Amino acid sequence: MSSKRFRGAGVALALTFGLLAGCSAGEGVAVDGGQTGAGGILTAAISGEPDQLDPHHTSAYPSFQVLENVYDTLVEPDANLAMKPALATEWTTSDDQLTWTFTIREEVTFSDGSPLTAEDVVYSYNRIIDEELNAAYRFATVESVTAPDPGTVVVQLTAPTPNLLASLGGFKGMAIVKKSNVESGAAKTEPIGSGPFAVSSYRAGDSTKLVRNDNYWGTKPKLDGVTFTFVQDPTVALQNLRGGEVQWTDNLPPQQVSALRADDDLVVRSAASSDYWYLALNQARKPYDDVNVRRAIAFALDRAAITKAAKFGLATVNQTAIPKDSAYYYDYTPYQQDLAQAKKLLAEAGGTDLTMDLMVTNEYPETVTAAQVIAAQLKEIGITVKIRTLDFAQWLDEQGKGNFDSFMLGWLGNIDPDEFYYAQHHSAGTFNFHGYRNPAVDNLLDQARTETDQAARKQQYEQAAKQIVDDASYLYLYNPDVVQGWSPQVSGYEVRADRAIRFRDVDLAQ
Amino acid sequence: MTRFLLRRLLQSGIVLLGVTLVVFLLLQLVPGDPVRVALGTRFDPETYEALRSRAGLDQPLPVQYASYVGQALTGDLGVSFRSGRPVTAIVLERLPATLSLAITAVVFALLVAFPLGVLSALRSGSVFDHAARVFSQFGVSVPDFWMGIMGILLFAGVLGWFPPSGYVALTEDPVGWASHVFLPAVTIGLVTASILTRFIRSSVLEVLAEDYVRTAEAKGLPTRVVVVRHVLRNALIPVVTVVAVQLASLLGGVIVIEVLFAWPGVGRLTYDAVQARDYPVLQGAILLVAALFLLVNLLVDLLYARLDPRIRVR
Amino acid sequence: MSGNGDSTSRRALVALGRDPLAVTGGVVLVLLVVAGLAGSWLAPAGINEVNVDRMLQPPSWAHPFGTDEIGRDVLSRVLVAARVSLEVGAVSVGIALLVGVTLGLFAGYYQGWLDNILMRCMDVLFAFPVLLLAVAIVAVLGPGLRTAMVAIGVVYTPIFARVTRAGVLSVREQVFVRAAVATGASDLRIMRRHVLPNIAAPLIVQTSLSLAFAILSEAALSFLGLGVPPPEPAWGRMLYDGRGFVTEAWWLGFFPGAAIFLTVLAFNLVGDALRDVLDPRQLTVSEARRHAG
Amino acid sequence: MTDETVLSVADLTVTIGTRRGAARAVAGVDWSVRAGQTLALVGESGSGKSMSVLAATGLAPRAARVTGDVRLLGTDLAALSAARRRRMRGRHVGFVFQDPMTSLNPVLTVGRQIGEASEVHLGLTRRAARARAIEMLELVGIPSAADRVDAYPHQLSGGMRQRAVIAMALVCEPDLLIADEPTTALDVTTQAQIVELVADLQRRLGTAVVWISHDLGVVAGLADTVAVMYGGRIVEQGAVDAVFAEPAHPYTAALLAARPDPDANVTELVTIPGTPPSPLELPEGCAFWPRCSVRGDSRCERELPPLVPVSAGHQVRTFYPRQPTGEDR
């Protein structure tokens, strides 16, 4: 239900690769080189539980953590998030940019041994389009998908779409599925993909087990299998990691991470993610329609404190959406905490004794924590914040209806600047729930969308970003880190900025 | 006996029907449209209508209820909003975890409560009795989740004897299961034990005051015989009910403990369903739990009849 | 029988005064009420004074109960949270008492089909484990202080209905009630003047014990994140928020939990002592069902 | 029949600790019963009559403190270990309690309850004990005993149950039968039958009987000697004929007068005004003084009257023994 907003990876552009310095030394390649290791089964503790394993239906991040290792897409992001061949070996684009022709890899089979052909690609894409599944918006400009022969897929577009590859390969919600597996309903629990591993058992509430797919088209995985267990409590996950019950987790207690980095018994690595968290004020309501009120609030916030409370420092403060490591990063920081300035702006706007409703959700506890800090900070300029904590579904409902003064949430997995700005700040944007309207910004975003010249595009987005920040459409707070830890036995694993968890190259020393 | 049985069956049937009504109405009480809520932001009229009619929500209420009950009778509790899988399967998957936890907890509770309750009654007024009463008063008052947290701190954190949470199926790895079940089972078990201790104590005390116990003593029977044959046999009849009721409510899943210890049972399922607003699953879990509860109560009544000859003939 | 209530309460008070446990419970309750009424006044620091520079500090002179994950003073929050617990307990038990006693009175007094219908309804509510039902109700109505009160109230209603009905059934057959009926007094008058005062004892006992369980239920709901929303301090909620930090910050889990424990213990001690005095043979239904589930 | 004393009690005192202080339930009581003889202990409830017997046989509640000299078949019970005392009691003393409805264990068959004492004390096997139970049921006049032996108590009528209880008491052929108001809970016809049964069994088995009752009418036709108790003390005792013919204590006289007269109108029951004293608050002087119709002088209020002989074997505890006029009876 929320996949569009939370799991949608965006356009693949040559983003600066976001691994922190610590990772680059000696990580990535097994010390013993190409030697086939002992194999074995790696147990990974993930914080949530897959709701189901049909890649087109699920919206849960834990499902994608599992499915990342089970399914393939036509193309997929490499370590630098640039798109590289996967099921498609190569592709060509017509001169008018409206026809894309993909060559499908030969002799690819599903894990049950049946062949994967262009027909399966057509079936998968049409399923998403026709049934309007979660990822349907990614095909917004797609007119048709056809397979003139078993080795070729043709995608016909209605408008030039420079980020089509990212749309097709950005995440496993675009996976190529097997028709019979889907239609029997088995895909929910026993999905059949063409990826490096296959699901051998799925036990709700407990674990999901994968075994090596010996029919895999790429380099055979070294591991015999991967078991995903669900451990909600990070201290427990850490304990399990130390105790050897699991060898990998992405659920470390944030407050302990800096100490853990120095721990020789564990490997803890992080990468800056492309996620961002923000505060939005409802511009359809008074007095938040007044830019001065919004700017007053922006000046009242101490982002460093919010970040420290919400993420224990495992995040980078940012006043624009796009993280520092991105090629599209725009260094613009007009709002340093300045209570005098904030009070002055508020007074000019005539706002005194303001009571502001702030909507947050248990689904993302950091919003609840951050809200309490924000409330304390806004109290300083005379704004009383009433925190409203809702279920996520209810939260979305309220957001959709515009029933809020303000809310805090994050956008996860965006890569392309279009994904960062268009839906949120264009007056016709689907997620412009806070009612931001600025024709200049609309114009810039529309232009940038189809601009093929990279430099020009970057400049357009910077102009838009500046305006958005000046208007305080969103009050950007921080970009969190992706933090994962594993046992020193594990080799060949890399933390990825897009949060995809790939075990295909991993080996486990016994 | 047969009449007694039939009457109890009929009664349970009526109550169960009432339970289905409550469970069914829960969904109607959801402010706004549950399907709308389930869809979240991904709202479009077609999906909405499809999901609505798949859930049968476009029918008039009585028809919906009738078909809900009808389907429930055939074991069909609908499909999960979240995963699209059948609710019955989802709920039944969780039963073994809950079952193994509940039974372990009750066994543990009995091991503690039985000697404690009986001895404190036999020696009522003694130091031992006072200690047992303090124990049970503490056990009844302590929040189980707090005790669980403190248990994790001590046994998992400081001492490192047991894993702080998680689950291993008994059938797969009995030793792993045992080490995982220990903390949650003891946490629940201690609370249950204190309830049982009180109950056993007062039940034994009550029987001790009965004339037939004096008769038995007057016969010069050894104390052991008096206690076992005359006191306990009578005192434990009501205790059986309480134990069964405890077990039944544990089968409903001890939500907080299952959540705290990441135990994938029915309680956790309920909690997750609430979090995800997955109403069909919530409905199904509650219905199953209530049905189990009624079933256990029915069985207890039958067992009661076996134990107490006075009821047998009625 | 009107003198009955008076002498009963005096007798009860005297007997309670002799019971050291009941006195202890009573003292704790008085302290709690004081904390509830004047908590924010007694608190050494503001309950929402966030300070990220003093996060997760262990107990010290400045912060006797330590600080929480965003640097708030735990002692202050524990003190102020007493009000929420007492409020939820009182309101929810009030609801259960009002509705349950009314239903039980009518069921027991009129008997027949009304009794049957009402008590079967109560059986239905009784068929759910306590916390499960509360969680379901909260799930439907949406989390929050008010829904928590309603949910807990609904859950404890059948207990009061049963206790009341059982009392009414025995009182109804007594001579003075029949005499009142014979004099042509109205049913409502008989219920109010003759029946109610004579079933007060079990109800008082049940109320006191239910308060304990209601507070425990609220804590459990809050612990699941379904009760009192932040930033308002509530003991269960503090445990919920502190859950991720217990291994390195034991004080986050210890103090709020101890506060719940003491409160519940106090109500139980007083309730038990009351039962010993007023109604020694009463089977506490709630006790057998305490397992919140 | 011999002259052997089966049970004798001398200076028996029972003090029960309660929350509100010590209650003296029995204060310096002496009595004895010989083989084949029947001693009746008479008094209102709370007078200490049951307590004195229970205490003597080691069945007093745990909170009770018992002093005095108790000899069963010449053995000093106080000198025995608890276990030996228990064995003595079970082997040589049988008990029949007031309410047959509650003195049988509801979850055991009557046969088992009758037989179990013989298993313990006579070393019978379970099977032999069952046969013995059938025998006993026949002895106490229960028809088709072989079937009833497997009945549960609730399947028997009140009278039958009391017969079963008697069978239970006599299963080891005890030297002494203690009957604690065994007919109170029964209807009049059954009462007579039970009294008759006990008398008959006593004749046949030569058992000594201590019969505790508040009903002088029952006692009259049954007992050899009678002891009237009030406020934990014996106020009058002697041969049953002597005491009945010439009650010397105002209380005895009042009890006799309060006896329902089968010939008189039942509604005109004569009662003794007032209530018996609480064992917690016994008066300093004569315990009966507050209710006494005689109330000779203030000495009665302050000073405990001694037990003085009126005639041979007939003693009374009062400063003002009634003159033997024979008028009252």
Short mmCIF file of C-alpha atoms in Angstrom, two decimals, chain A residues 232-235 239 253-256 302 304-306 308-310 312 362 365 368-369 372-373 375-376 385 387-391 394, chain C residues 48-50 52-56 69-70 72 77 139 141-143 224-226 229-232 237 240-241 243-248:
data_model
loop_
_atom_site.label_atom_id
_atom_site.label_comp_id
_atom_site.label_asym_id
_atom_site.label_seq_id
_atom_site.Cartn_x
_atom_site.Cartn_y
_atom_site.Cartn_z
CA GLN A 232 12.66 -7.21 15.91
CA ASP A 233 14.78 -6.18 18.82
CA PRO A 234 18.18 -4.81 17.75
CA THR A 235 19.87 -5.72 21.02
CA GLN A 239 23.38 -10.73 20.81
CA PRO A 253 21.17 -1.00 18.12
CA PRO A 254 21.89 2.48 16.76
CA GLN A 255 23.20 3.78 20.05
CA GLN A 256 25.89 1.09 20.08
CA ASP A 302 18.26 22.37 15.64
CA ALA A 304 21.85 18.27 14.75
CA ALA A 305 19.92 17.63 17.94
CA ILE A 306 17.03 16.05 16.08
CA LYS A 308 21.24 12.83 17.32
CA ALA A 309 18.03 11.87 19.10
CA ALA A 310 16.44 10.11 16.16
CA PHE A 312 22.19 8.50 17.38
CA ASN A 362 4.76 4.10 15.15
CA PRO A 365 9.74 5.13 15.58
CA VAL A 368 8.03 9.67 17.16
CA THR A 369 11.35 10.37 18.80
CA GLN A 372 9.37 15.03 20.73
CA VAL A 373 12.59 16.88 20.10
CA ALA A 375 8.15 19.83 20.02
CA ALA A 376 10.70 20.87 22.63
CA VAL A 385 3.22 21.05 19.35
CA ILE A 387 2.07 15.11 18.71
CA ARG A 388 -0.36 12.70 17.12
CA THR A 389 0.97 9.15 16.84
CA LEU A 390 -0.97 6.97 14.43
CA ASP A 391 -0.84 3.58 12.82
CA GLN A 394 -4.30 5.63 9.51
CA ASN C 48 9.40 17.02 28.17
CA GLU C 49 12.71 18.76 28.70
CA VAL C 50 14.59 17.21 25.84
CA VAL C 52 20.36 15.47 23.48
CA ASP C 53 23.54 16.24 25.36
CA ARG C 54 22.49 14.16 28.33
CA MET C 55 21.00 11.13 26.63
CA LEU C 56 20.89 7.80 28.49
CA GLU C 69 17.01 8.23 25.15
CA ILE C 70 16.37 11.88 24.42
CA ARG C 72 14.56 13.64 29.69
CA ARG C 77 8.28 11.35 34.02
CA ALA C 139 -7.24 -1.61 16.99
CA LEU C 141 -11.14 2.55 17.59
CA GLY C 142 -7.57 3.69 17.05
CA PRO C 143 -4.96 3.96 19.81
CA LEU C 224 2.42 -2.44 22.98
CA GLY C 225 2.33 1.16 21.80
CA LEU C 226 -1.48 1.06 21.79
CA PRO C 229 0.56 8.34 22.96
CA PRO C 230 3.80 10.26 23.38
CA PRO C 231 4.97 12.66 24.60
CA GLU C 232 2.62 12.24 27.54
CA ARG C 237 4.87 3.64 27.22
CA TYR C 240 7.97 0.51 25.29
CA ASP C 241 10.23 3.41 24.35
CA ARG C 243 12.82 -1.44 25.23
CA GLY C 244 15.66 -1.03 22.76
CA PHE C 245 18.01 0.30 25.41
CA VAL C 246 17.44 -1.99 28.35
CA THR C 247 20.73 -3.79 28.08
CA GLU C 248 22.75 -0.62 28.29
#
